[in-house]
Short mmCIF file of C-alpha atoms (C1' of nucleotides) in Angstrom, two decimals:
data_model
loop_
_atom_site.label_atom_id
_atom_site.label_comp_id
_atom_site.label_asym_id
_atom_site.label_seq_id
_atom_site.Cartn_x
_atom_site.Cartn_y
_atom_site.Cartn_z
CA MET A 1 147.31 71.43 -112.42
CA ALA A 2 147.60 67.84 -113.68
CA THR A 3 148.14 68.83 -117.14
CA THR A 4 151.26 70.92 -117.77
CA PRO A 5 150.59 74.32 -119.33
CA PRO A 6 151.70 74.44 -122.91
CA ALA A 7 154.22 77.13 -122.51
CA THR A 8 155.50 79.24 -119.51
CA THR A 9 153.84 82.52 -119.74
CA ARG A 10 156.60 85.02 -120.02
CA THR A 11 155.56 88.54 -119.90
CA THR A 12 157.53 90.69 -122.04
CA ALA A 13 157.65 94.55 -120.95
CA ARG A 14 155.76 96.14 -123.49
CA THR A 15 154.70 99.62 -121.84
CA GLY A 16 155.44 101.13 -125.14
CA ALA A 17 154.06 104.47 -125.50
CA GLY A 18 152.26 104.70 -128.75
CA ALA A 19 150.54 101.90 -130.64
CA ALA A 20 151.34 98.34 -129.96
CA ASP A 21 153.61 96.97 -132.49
CA GLY A 22 153.00 93.67 -134.31
CA GLY A 23 150.28 91.69 -132.67
CA ARG A 24 147.91 92.60 -130.08
CA ASP A 25 148.58 91.70 -126.39
CA ARG A 26 146.19 91.00 -123.68
CA ALA A 27 145.56 94.02 -121.62
CA LYS A 28 147.95 93.79 -118.38
CA ARG A 29 146.57 93.34 -115.28
CA ALA A 30 146.33 96.43 -112.95
CA ASP A 31 148.57 95.30 -110.20
CA ALA A 32 151.07 94.23 -112.84
CA VAL A 33 151.25 98.01 -114.16
CA ARG A 34 151.45 99.19 -110.79
CA ASN A 35 154.32 97.05 -110.08
CA VAL A 36 156.34 97.99 -112.82
CA GLU A 37 155.66 101.79 -111.91
CA SER A 38 156.94 101.03 -108.47
CA ILE A 39 160.19 99.31 -109.95
CA VAL A 40 160.93 102.20 -112.32
CA ALA A 41 160.29 104.74 -109.29
CA ALA A 42 162.48 102.95 -106.99
CA ALA A 43 164.92 102.27 -109.76
CA THR A 44 165.24 105.97 -110.53
CA ARG A 45 165.43 106.78 -106.65
CA VAL A 46 168.31 104.10 -105.78
CA LEU A 47 170.32 104.53 -108.86
CA ALA A 48 170.37 108.30 -108.64
CA VAL A 49 172.23 108.01 -105.42
CA ASP A 50 174.19 104.53 -106.08
CA PRO A 51 174.75 103.83 -109.76
CA ASP A 52 176.25 100.35 -108.81
CA ALA A 53 172.99 99.40 -106.99
CA SER A 54 172.25 95.91 -107.55
CA ILE A 55 168.80 94.29 -108.94
CA ASN A 56 168.34 93.03 -105.64
CA ASP A 57 168.58 96.45 -103.90
CA ILE A 58 166.21 97.93 -106.41
CA ALA A 59 163.64 95.17 -106.17
CA LYS A 60 163.70 95.34 -102.22
CA ALA A 61 163.29 99.21 -102.68
CA ALA A 62 160.14 98.70 -104.98
CA GLY A 63 158.66 96.31 -102.41
CA VAL A 64 158.69 93.41 -104.90
CA GLY A 65 160.58 90.08 -105.38
CA ARG A 66 163.70 89.80 -107.50
CA VAL A 67 161.91 87.22 -109.84
CA THR A 68 159.10 89.72 -110.38
CA LEU A 69 161.33 92.48 -111.45
CA TYR A 70 162.95 90.03 -114.11
CA GLY A 71 159.42 89.22 -115.03
CA HIS A 72 158.95 92.81 -116.51
CA PHE A 73 162.64 93.63 -117.51
CA ASP A 74 164.69 91.16 -119.33
CA SER A 75 167.76 92.38 -117.87
CA ARG A 76 169.46 94.99 -115.85
CA ALA A 77 170.44 96.86 -118.70
CA THR A 78 166.74 97.02 -120.12
CA LEU A 79 165.67 98.54 -116.65
CA VAL A 80 168.33 101.04 -116.81
CA ARG A 81 167.47 101.99 -120.39
CA GLU A 82 163.82 102.55 -119.46
CA VAL A 83 164.73 104.52 -116.40
CA VAL A 84 167.17 106.65 -118.50
CA ASP A 85 164.50 107.21 -121.13
CA ARG A 86 162.25 108.46 -118.72
CA ALA A 87 164.43 110.66 -117.29
CA ILE A 88 165.33 112.08 -120.66
CA ALA A 89 161.66 112.59 -121.34
CA GLN A 90 161.31 114.29 -118.12
CA THR A 91 164.18 116.34 -118.64
CA ASP A 92 163.27 117.46 -122.24
CA ALA A 93 159.80 118.41 -121.17
CA ALA A 94 161.00 120.37 -118.22
CA LEU A 95 163.51 122.20 -120.13
CA ALA A 96 161.01 122.90 -123.07
CA GLU A 97 159.10 124.98 -120.54
CA VAL A 98 161.86 127.39 -119.80
CA ASP A 99 161.71 130.61 -121.60
CA LEU A 100 164.89 131.35 -123.46
CA ASP A 101 163.86 134.87 -124.83
CA GLY A 102 164.66 138.26 -123.22
CA ASP A 103 168.12 139.14 -121.73
CA PRO A 104 170.58 136.39 -121.89
CA ARG A 105 171.73 136.48 -118.53
CA ASP A 106 168.12 136.07 -117.27
CA ALA A 107 167.48 133.47 -119.67
CA LEU A 108 170.56 131.51 -118.61
CA GLY A 109 169.45 131.91 -115.07
CA ARG A 110 166.05 130.40 -115.56
CA MET A 111 167.71 127.39 -117.46
CA LEU A 112 170.15 127.02 -114.61
CA GLU A 113 167.38 126.62 -111.88
CA ALA A 114 165.39 124.32 -114.25
CA SER A 115 168.58 122.13 -114.83
CA TRP A 116 169.42 122.04 -110.90
CA ARG A 117 166.24 120.22 -110.11
CA LEU A 118 166.69 117.66 -112.70
CA THR A 119 170.34 117.36 -111.74
CA HIS A 120 169.20 116.99 -108.19
CA ARG A 121 166.41 114.56 -108.96
CA PHE A 122 168.57 112.03 -111.25
CA GLY A 123 171.79 112.67 -109.79
CA ALA A 124 174.25 109.71 -110.51
CA LEU A 125 171.81 108.20 -112.93
CA VAL A 126 173.95 109.31 -115.84
CA VAL A 127 176.85 107.07 -114.47
CA ALA A 128 174.48 103.93 -114.25
CA GLY A 129 173.44 104.54 -117.87
CA SER A 130 177.18 105.11 -119.13
CA GLN A 131 178.20 101.88 -117.37
CA VAL A 132 175.54 99.76 -119.03
CA LEU A 133 174.41 101.57 -122.25
CA PRO A 134 176.33 102.17 -125.25
CA PRO A 135 177.92 105.69 -125.11
CA GLU A 136 176.07 106.65 -128.08
CA GLU A 137 172.88 106.15 -126.42
CA MET A 138 173.93 108.39 -123.49
CA ARG A 139 175.02 111.00 -126.39
CA ARG A 140 171.68 111.62 -127.09
CA ALA A 141 170.46 112.09 -123.50
CA HIS A 142 172.75 115.21 -123.04
CA ASP A 143 172.36 116.22 -126.55
CA GLY A 144 169.16 117.90 -126.40
CA PRO A 145 169.82 120.13 -123.15
CA MET A 146 173.24 120.75 -124.56
CA THR A 147 172.26 122.30 -127.85
CA ARG A 148 169.59 124.26 -126.16
CA ALA A 149 172.18 125.64 -123.48
CA ARG A 150 174.70 126.18 -126.13
CA GLY A 151 172.03 128.41 -128.14
CA VAL A 152 171.71 130.65 -124.95
CA LEU A 153 175.26 130.85 -124.48
CA GLU A 154 176.22 132.02 -128.03
CA ARG A 155 173.60 134.54 -127.99
CA GLY A 156 174.86 135.70 -124.73
CA ARG A 157 178.35 135.98 -125.86
CA GLN A 158 177.35 137.70 -129.06
CA ALA A 159 175.36 140.29 -126.95
CA GLY A 160 178.31 140.87 -124.67
CA ALA A 161 176.44 139.89 -121.95
CA LEU A 162 178.69 136.80 -121.41
CA ARG A 163 182.64 136.48 -121.80
CA ALA A 164 183.70 135.04 -125.13
CA ASP A 165 187.25 134.45 -124.27
CA MET A 166 186.95 130.84 -123.40
CA PRO A 167 185.76 127.90 -125.57
CA ILE A 168 181.86 127.55 -125.45
CA ASP A 169 182.46 123.82 -124.82
CA TRP A 170 184.50 124.61 -121.64
CA GLN A 171 181.61 126.88 -120.38
CA LEU A 172 179.15 124.04 -120.88
CA SER A 173 181.37 121.84 -118.89
CA VAL A 174 181.67 124.35 -116.20
CA ILE A 175 177.95 124.71 -115.96
CA GLN A 176 177.80 120.82 -115.72
CA ALA A 177 180.53 120.66 -113.13
CA ILE A 178 178.61 123.28 -110.89
CA LEU A 179 175.41 121.45 -111.18
CA HIS A 180 176.60 118.07 -110.10
CA GLY A 181 178.76 119.75 -107.51
CA ALA A 182 176.01 121.19 -105.86
CA SER A 183 174.02 118.05 -106.00
CA ALA A 184 177.06 116.43 -104.12
CA ALA A 185 177.09 119.20 -101.64
CA VAL A 186 173.27 118.92 -100.81
CA HIS A 187 173.68 115.05 -100.53
CA ARG A 188 176.66 115.82 -97.96
CA GLY A 189 174.75 118.25 -96.09
CA GLU A 190 176.97 121.26 -96.71
CA ILE A 191 174.09 123.29 -98.35
CA THR A 192 170.44 122.91 -98.04
CA SER A 193 168.29 121.98 -101.24
CA ASP A 194 166.47 125.32 -100.61
CA ASP A 195 169.34 127.35 -101.19
CA ALA A 196 171.12 125.21 -103.96
CA PRO A 197 169.32 126.87 -107.08
CA GLY A 198 169.98 130.27 -106.17
CA LEU A 199 173.67 129.46 -105.40
CA VAL A 200 174.05 127.44 -108.79
CA ARG A 201 172.49 130.40 -110.74
CA ASP A 202 174.67 133.13 -109.19
CA THR A 203 177.96 131.23 -109.28
CA ALA A 204 177.60 129.95 -112.92
CA LEU A 205 176.37 133.42 -114.18
CA ALA A 206 179.47 135.00 -112.38
CA ALA A 207 181.82 132.22 -113.87
CA LEU A 208 180.26 133.19 -117.20
CA THR A 209 180.06 136.66 -116.95
CA ALA A 210 182.68 139.21 -118.77
CA MET W 1 225.28 98.54 -100.83
CA ALA W 2 227.12 97.26 -98.36
CA THR W 3 227.14 97.24 -94.78
CA THR W 4 223.70 95.74 -94.27
CA PRO W 5 224.15 92.74 -91.76
CA PRO W 6 221.22 90.41 -92.16
CA ALA W 7 220.51 90.47 -88.53
CA THR W 8 218.57 93.40 -87.67
CA THR W 9 215.53 94.15 -89.62
CA ARG W 10 211.95 94.90 -89.18
CA THR W 11 209.01 93.21 -90.49
CA THR W 12 207.14 95.45 -92.85
CA ALA W 13 205.48 93.81 -95.85
CA ARG W 14 205.46 90.00 -95.57
CA THR W 15 205.25 87.27 -98.30
CA GLY W 16 202.06 85.88 -97.43
CA ALA W 17 202.58 82.32 -97.96
CA GLY W 18 200.64 80.35 -95.18
CA ALA W 19 201.94 78.71 -92.12
CA ALA W 20 205.15 80.86 -91.68
CA ASP W 21 208.09 79.41 -89.69
CA GLY W 22 209.26 80.88 -86.69
CA GLY W 23 210.49 84.42 -87.23
CA ARG W 24 213.56 85.24 -89.15
CA ASP W 25 213.31 88.33 -91.05
CA ARG W 26 215.66 89.41 -93.63
CA ALA W 27 216.35 92.45 -95.69
CA LYS W 28 213.93 93.05 -98.58
CA ARG W 29 215.73 92.35 -101.91
CA ALA W 30 216.13 94.97 -104.60
CA ASP W 31 213.77 93.57 -107.30
CA ALA W 32 211.13 93.19 -104.74
CA VAL W 33 211.35 96.74 -104.02
CA ARG W 34 211.43 97.64 -107.55
CA ASN W 35 208.40 95.65 -108.18
CA VAL W 36 206.46 97.27 -105.25
CA GLU W 37 207.24 100.69 -106.90
CA SER W 38 206.05 99.47 -110.16
CA ILE W 39 202.86 98.18 -108.52
CA VAL W 40 201.96 101.41 -106.72
CA ALA W 41 202.72 103.38 -109.77
CA ALA W 42 200.60 101.33 -112.22
CA ALA W 43 197.74 101.25 -109.72
CA THR W 44 197.93 105.00 -109.35
CA ARG W 45 197.68 105.33 -113.19
CA VAL W 46 195.05 102.87 -113.56
CA LEU W 47 192.84 103.67 -110.58
CA ALA W 48 192.98 107.35 -111.57
CA VAL W 49 191.00 106.44 -114.83
CA ASP W 50 188.99 103.56 -113.74
CA PRO W 51 188.33 103.44 -110.14
CA ASP W 52 186.85 99.95 -110.51
CA ALA W 53 189.95 98.35 -112.01
CA SER W 54 190.33 94.84 -111.03
CA ILE W 55 193.54 93.52 -109.35
CA ASN W 56 194.25 91.56 -112.70
CA ASP W 57 194.14 94.85 -114.67
CA ILE W 58 196.69 96.55 -112.18
CA ALA W 59 199.04 93.69 -112.01
CA LYS W 60 199.12 93.64 -115.97
CA ALA W 61 199.83 97.20 -116.06
CA ALA W 62 202.53 96.81 -113.77
CA GLY W 63 204.16 94.20 -115.67
CA VAL W 64 203.92 91.45 -112.75
CA GLY W 65 201.92 88.37 -112.21
CA ARG W 66 198.73 88.61 -110.11
CA VAL W 67 200.24 86.44 -107.37
CA THR W 68 203.30 88.58 -107.09
CA LEU W 69 201.11 91.52 -106.15
CA TYR W 70 199.52 89.73 -103.47
CA GLY W 71 202.83 88.77 -102.18
CA HIS W 72 203.35 92.42 -101.38
CA PHE W 73 199.75 93.57 -100.49
CA ASP W 74 197.59 91.65 -98.60
CA SER W 75 194.36 92.69 -100.24
CA ARG W 76 193.01 95.08 -102.72
CA ALA W 77 191.87 97.29 -99.93
CA THR W 78 195.70 97.62 -98.79
CA LEU W 79 196.93 98.52 -102.16
CA VAL W 80 194.44 101.16 -102.35
CA ARG W 81 195.23 102.46 -98.97
CA GLU W 82 198.92 102.67 -99.87
CA VAL W 83 198.29 104.38 -103.33
CA VAL W 84 196.00 106.93 -101.61
CA ASP W 85 198.53 107.73 -98.67
CA ARG W 86 201.17 108.16 -101.35
CA ALA W 87 198.83 110.62 -103.23
CA ILE W 88 197.92 112.47 -99.94
CA ALA W 89 201.71 112.66 -99.46
CA GLN W 90 202.34 114.17 -102.94
CA THR W 91 199.41 116.45 -102.69
CA ASP W 92 200.58 117.98 -99.31
CA ALA W 93 204.08 118.25 -100.41
CA ALA W 94 202.92 120.14 -103.96
CA LEU W 95 200.72 122.37 -102.01
CA ALA W 96 203.05 123.10 -99.35
CA GLU W 97 205.28 124.81 -101.79
CA VAL W 98 202.53 127.12 -103.13
CA ASP W 99 203.15 130.83 -101.89
CA LEU W 100 199.89 131.84 -100.21
CA ASP W 101 201.07 135.39 -99.40
CA GLY W 102 200.31 138.53 -101.37
CA ASP W 103 197.29 139.59 -103.15
CA PRO W 104 194.52 136.90 -102.43
CA ARG W 105 193.46 136.46 -106.06
CA ASP W 106 196.98 135.88 -107.04
CA ALA W 107 197.66 133.44 -104.39
CA LEU W 108 194.22 131.67 -104.92
CA GLY W 109 195.32 131.33 -108.62
CA ARG W 110 198.68 129.92 -107.61
CA MET W 111 196.78 127.25 -105.49
CA LEU W 112 194.36 126.50 -108.46
CA GLU W 113 197.07 125.82 -111.00
CA ALA W 114 198.81 123.36 -108.50
CA SER W 115 195.50 121.85 -107.60
CA TRP W 116 194.96 121.14 -111.20
CA ARG W 117 198.08 119.37 -111.63
CA LEU W 118 197.23 117.06 -108.95
CA THR W 119 193.44 116.58 -109.85
CA HIS W 120 194.44 115.88 -113.28
CA ARG W 121 197.17 113.21 -111.94
CA PHE W 122 195.11 111.61 -109.42
CA GLY W 123 191.60 111.92 -111.15
CA ALA W 124 189.20 109.23 -109.76
CA LEU W 125 191.53 107.95 -107.36
CA VAL W 126 189.28 109.63 -104.62
CA VAL W 127 186.56 107.46 -105.81
CA ALA W 128 188.47 104.13 -105.56
CA GLY W 129 189.35 105.35 -102.01
CA SER W 130 185.82 106.06 -101.07
CA GLN W 131 184.60 102.63 -102.12
CA VAL W 132 187.19 100.86 -100.20
CA LEU W 133 188.28 102.78 -97.35
CA PRO W 134 186.18 103.98 -94.31
CA PRO W 135 184.86 107.54 -94.97
CA GLU W 136 186.91 108.65 -92.09
CA GLU W 137 190.11 107.87 -93.68
CA MET W 138 189.03 109.91 -96.95
CA ARG W 139 188.33 112.56 -94.80
CA ARG W 140 191.74 112.96 -93.80
CA ALA W 141 192.92 113.09 -97.40
CA HIS W 142 190.89 116.41 -98.20
CA ASP W 143 191.16 117.91 -94.70
CA GLY W 144 194.74 119.21 -95.38
CA PRO W 145 194.06 121.04 -98.78
CA MET W 146 190.81 122.11 -97.73
CA THR W 147 191.72 124.07 -94.58
CA ARG W 148 194.61 125.42 -96.68
CA ALA W 149 192.31 126.74 -99.31
CA ARG W 150 189.73 127.79 -96.84
CA GLY W 151 192.48 130.07 -95.32
CA VAL W 152 193.14 131.92 -98.57
CA LEU W 153 189.46 132.18 -99.33
CA GLU W 154 188.63 133.92 -95.74
CA ARG W 155 191.45 136.22 -96.35
CA GLY W 156 190.26 137.15 -99.79
CA ARG W 157 186.75 137.77 -98.57
CA GLN W 158 187.88 139.86 -95.73
CA ALA W 159 189.96 141.99 -98.14
CA GLY W 160 186.96 142.35 -100.30
CA ALA W 161 188.85 140.86 -103.29
CA LEU W 162 186.46 137.79 -103.13
CA ARG W 163 182.73 137.77 -102.93
CA ALA W 164 181.29 137.07 -99.42
CA ASP W 165 177.59 136.60 -100.13
CA MET W 166 177.81 132.84 -100.24
CA PRO W 167 178.88 130.07 -97.75
CA ILE W 168 182.53 129.39 -97.78
CA ASP W 169 181.85 125.70 -97.87
CA TRP W 170 179.96 126.13 -101.09
CA GLN W 171 182.67 128.06 -102.77
CA LEU W 172 185.04 125.32 -101.86
CA SER W 173 182.72 122.92 -103.42
CA VAL W 174 182.64 124.92 -106.58
CA ILE W 175 186.46 124.99 -106.77
CA GLN W 176 186.39 121.19 -106.36
CA ALA W 177 183.47 120.98 -109.04
CA ILE W 178 185.53 123.00 -111.65
CA LEU W 179 188.83 121.06 -111.08
CA HIS W 180 187.05 117.58 -111.59
CA GLY W 181 185.09 119.06 -114.40
CA ALA W 182 188.22 120.13 -116.24
CA SER W 183 189.71 116.71 -115.49
CA ALA W 184 186.98 115.22 -117.32
CA ALA W 185 186.67 117.53 -119.92
CA VAL W 186 190.54 116.87 -120.96
CA HIS W 187 189.97 113.29 -120.66
CA ARG W 188 187.02 113.77 -123.05
CA GLY W 189 189.04 115.74 -125.56
CA GLU W 190 187.17 118.75 -125.26
CA ILE W 191 190.15 120.83 -124.01
CA THR W 192 193.80 120.23 -123.98
CA SER W 193 195.81 119.65 -120.80
CA ASP W 194 197.71 122.62 -121.86
CA ASP W 195 194.86 125.04 -121.74
CA ALA W 196 193.20 123.47 -118.42
CA PRO W 197 195.26 125.14 -115.85
CA GLY W 198 194.51 128.73 -117.14
CA LEU W 199 190.72 128.09 -117.69
CA VAL W 200 190.59 126.61 -114.37
CA ARG W 201 192.29 129.66 -112.92
CA ASP W 202 190.27 132.23 -114.78
CA THR W 203 186.98 130.60 -114.46
CA ALA W 204 187.27 130.06 -110.64
CA LEU W 205 188.22 133.19 -109.89
CA ALA W 206 185.58 134.81 -111.80
CA ALA W 207 183.19 132.51 -110.03
CA LEU W 208 184.34 133.79 -106.68
CA THR W 209 185.01 137.36 -107.50
CA ALA W 210 182.57 140.05 -106.50
"C1'" DC G 1 229.18 79.54 -106.52
"C1'" DT G 2 225.40 78.52 -103.58
"C1'" DT G 3 221.40 79.65 -101.19
"C1'" DA G 4 217.33 81.81 -100.27
"C1'" DA G 5 214.39 85.08 -101.62
"C1'" DA G 6 211.43 86.43 -105.08
"C1'" DC G 7 208.90 85.57 -109.47
"C1'" DT G 8 205.70 82.82 -112.39
"C1'" DG G 9 201.44 80.34 -114.17
"C1'" DT G 10 198.15 76.95 -112.79
"C1'" DA G 11 194.58 75.60 -110.07
"C1'" DC G 12 191.34 75.91 -106.51
"C1'" DA G 13 188.07 77.63 -102.91
"C1'" DT G 14 184.99 81.42 -102.27
"C1'" DC G 15 181.85 85.29 -102.47
"C1'" DC G 16 178.62 88.10 -105.07
"C1'" DG G 17 175.55 89.64 -108.68
"C1'" DT G 18 172.99 88.05 -112.85
"C1'" DG G 19 169.68 85.58 -115.19
"C1'" DT G 20 166.61 81.39 -115.27
"C1'" DT G 21 163.55 77.56 -113.78
"C1'" DC G 22 160.38 75.49 -110.70
"C1'" DG G 23 156.26 74.99 -107.82
"C1'" DA G 24 153.15 76.83 -105.10
"C1'" DG G 25 150.41 80.57 -103.51
"C1'" DT G 26 147.56 85.12 -104.44
"C1'" DT G 27 144.95 88.20 -107.04
"C1'" DA G 28 142.53 90.43 -110.66
"C1'" DG G 29 138.60 90.28 -113.53
"C1'" DG G 30 135.20 88.20 -116.26
"C1'" DC J 1 133.41 81.59 -108.52
"C1'" DC J 2 136.92 79.91 -111.86
"C1'" DT J 3 140.74 80.77 -114.31
"C1'" DA J 4 144.65 83.02 -116.11
"C1'" DA J 5 147.66 86.13 -115.04
"C1'" DC J 6 150.69 87.48 -111.45
"C1'" DT J 7 153.75 87.10 -107.61
"C1'" DC J 8 156.81 84.77 -104.32
"C1'" DG J 9 160.92 82.33 -102.42
"C1'" DA J 10 164.17 78.81 -102.97
"C1'" DA J 11 167.35 76.91 -105.77
"C1'" DC J 12 170.40 76.52 -109.78
"C1'" DA J 13 173.94 77.72 -113.51
"C1'" DC J 14 177.21 81.10 -114.87
"C1'" DG J 15 180.83 84.30 -114.96
"C1'" DG J 16 183.66 87.55 -112.73
"C1'" DA J 17 186.94 88.90 -108.90
"C1'" DT J 18 189.15 88.00 -104.49
"C1'" DG J 19 192.49 85.38 -102.21
"C1'" DT J 20 195.14 81.18 -101.30
"C1'" DA J 21 198.33 77.16 -102.50
"C1'" DC J 22 201.39 74.57 -105.01
"C1'" DA J 23 205.48 73.70 -107.76
"C1'" DG J 24 208.97 75.12 -110.59
"C1'" DT J 25 212.08 78.65 -112.50
"C1'" DT J 26 214.74 82.99 -112.07
"C1'" DT J 27 217.56 86.26 -109.75
"C1'" DA J 28 219.91 89.05 -106.12
"C1'" DA J 29 223.37 88.75 -102.78
"C1'" DG J 30 226.79 86.92 -99.70
#
DNA sequence: CTTAAACTGTACATCCGTGTTCGAGTTAGG
DNA sequence: CCTAACTCGAACACGGATGTACAGTTTAAG
């Protein structure tokens, strides 16, 4: 260690899916990758409950030092972005598997149950995102599921299976509200997470039925 | 104005300044009272939108200096407590005027419309309170309206006018969720504040009807 | 008119969260 | 086993928010 290293080796978080852009990076060490996973998982878990959780809280929850976290993510915003991006990916993947054909009410029911799991898992993550990321970026997160849900709603309205005497945007807001309300109720112990999906489905369906 | 002798007074809000002298209290001056009102009003307005608003923001919105605010309220928590207390008082007063007799569905509708106005006015105030005040103190805020609403719900369920196949706590949560969802939707420009009460009433009623 | 209460801005001490730097210890992997 | 990558804790700079202290001016009220 007599000679000073030429430059401090700063590891830029380069977990990009797809091909590596630009130059080739050395393969990341195994424990590094493992730690990044721990951090993202912990951040998701913690931020879903408390969107104002500090970097310290997240690092502690991940079982790593605060400095180590900064070694993988430039800033809090970067970390939040990564977490949100993964949540979006999981959400899209989960919703893409939902069968939207057949009776509109049944289709909506299936979508509601799937959405419940996601809402319950990610909770207040959207709040954390909104506080750090530009609103445009959050827009994208909700856009996918929104248009998907809107499609089902429109079909149900035209088929006469759902009431059409309210703005469709309002009906989407109601679904959102019930989903988040259920998450809060579970977290408060008023209902169990087993009962939640059924209650959400029945209640939302009742609210939207003619 | 008049008769008030400068002798008998009671200590309410003190002008904090350090090592106070012996113990001579005088009646509060008129402009002081006026400023306190401005501060509380501004705090209510600001905190209802952004529960994390700083003391500076509130003072600015009230048109007074930051130091003046501290002259009337020891700390941020004190201010929030005062604001919340007043909100509770207004809420109780407004809900006490609602006629809960007659057809349960009509009674619930009236209560929903009244609750909407309060929710829209106070918005995220409950969040600000929860972050600063002990949870027990927030409990009290919701307890009054809650038991009142629960009474109407129970009556409606036993009369067969409302569905009884879900936990009553869940139904209360749904009402809460729809109210807050509507407030968010208005604030987001999706619906107008004129349409909101009707939509809230119709939607909640539909969600709770057998 | 006189006085004390109240207001104001500035400045200061403090706490907390963020982001960075440093030196040293630990571990993966050739 | 040797080296570079990785991790860790402590310490520092910075900014924002909370309270407090001070000194000068305005204003209510007797």
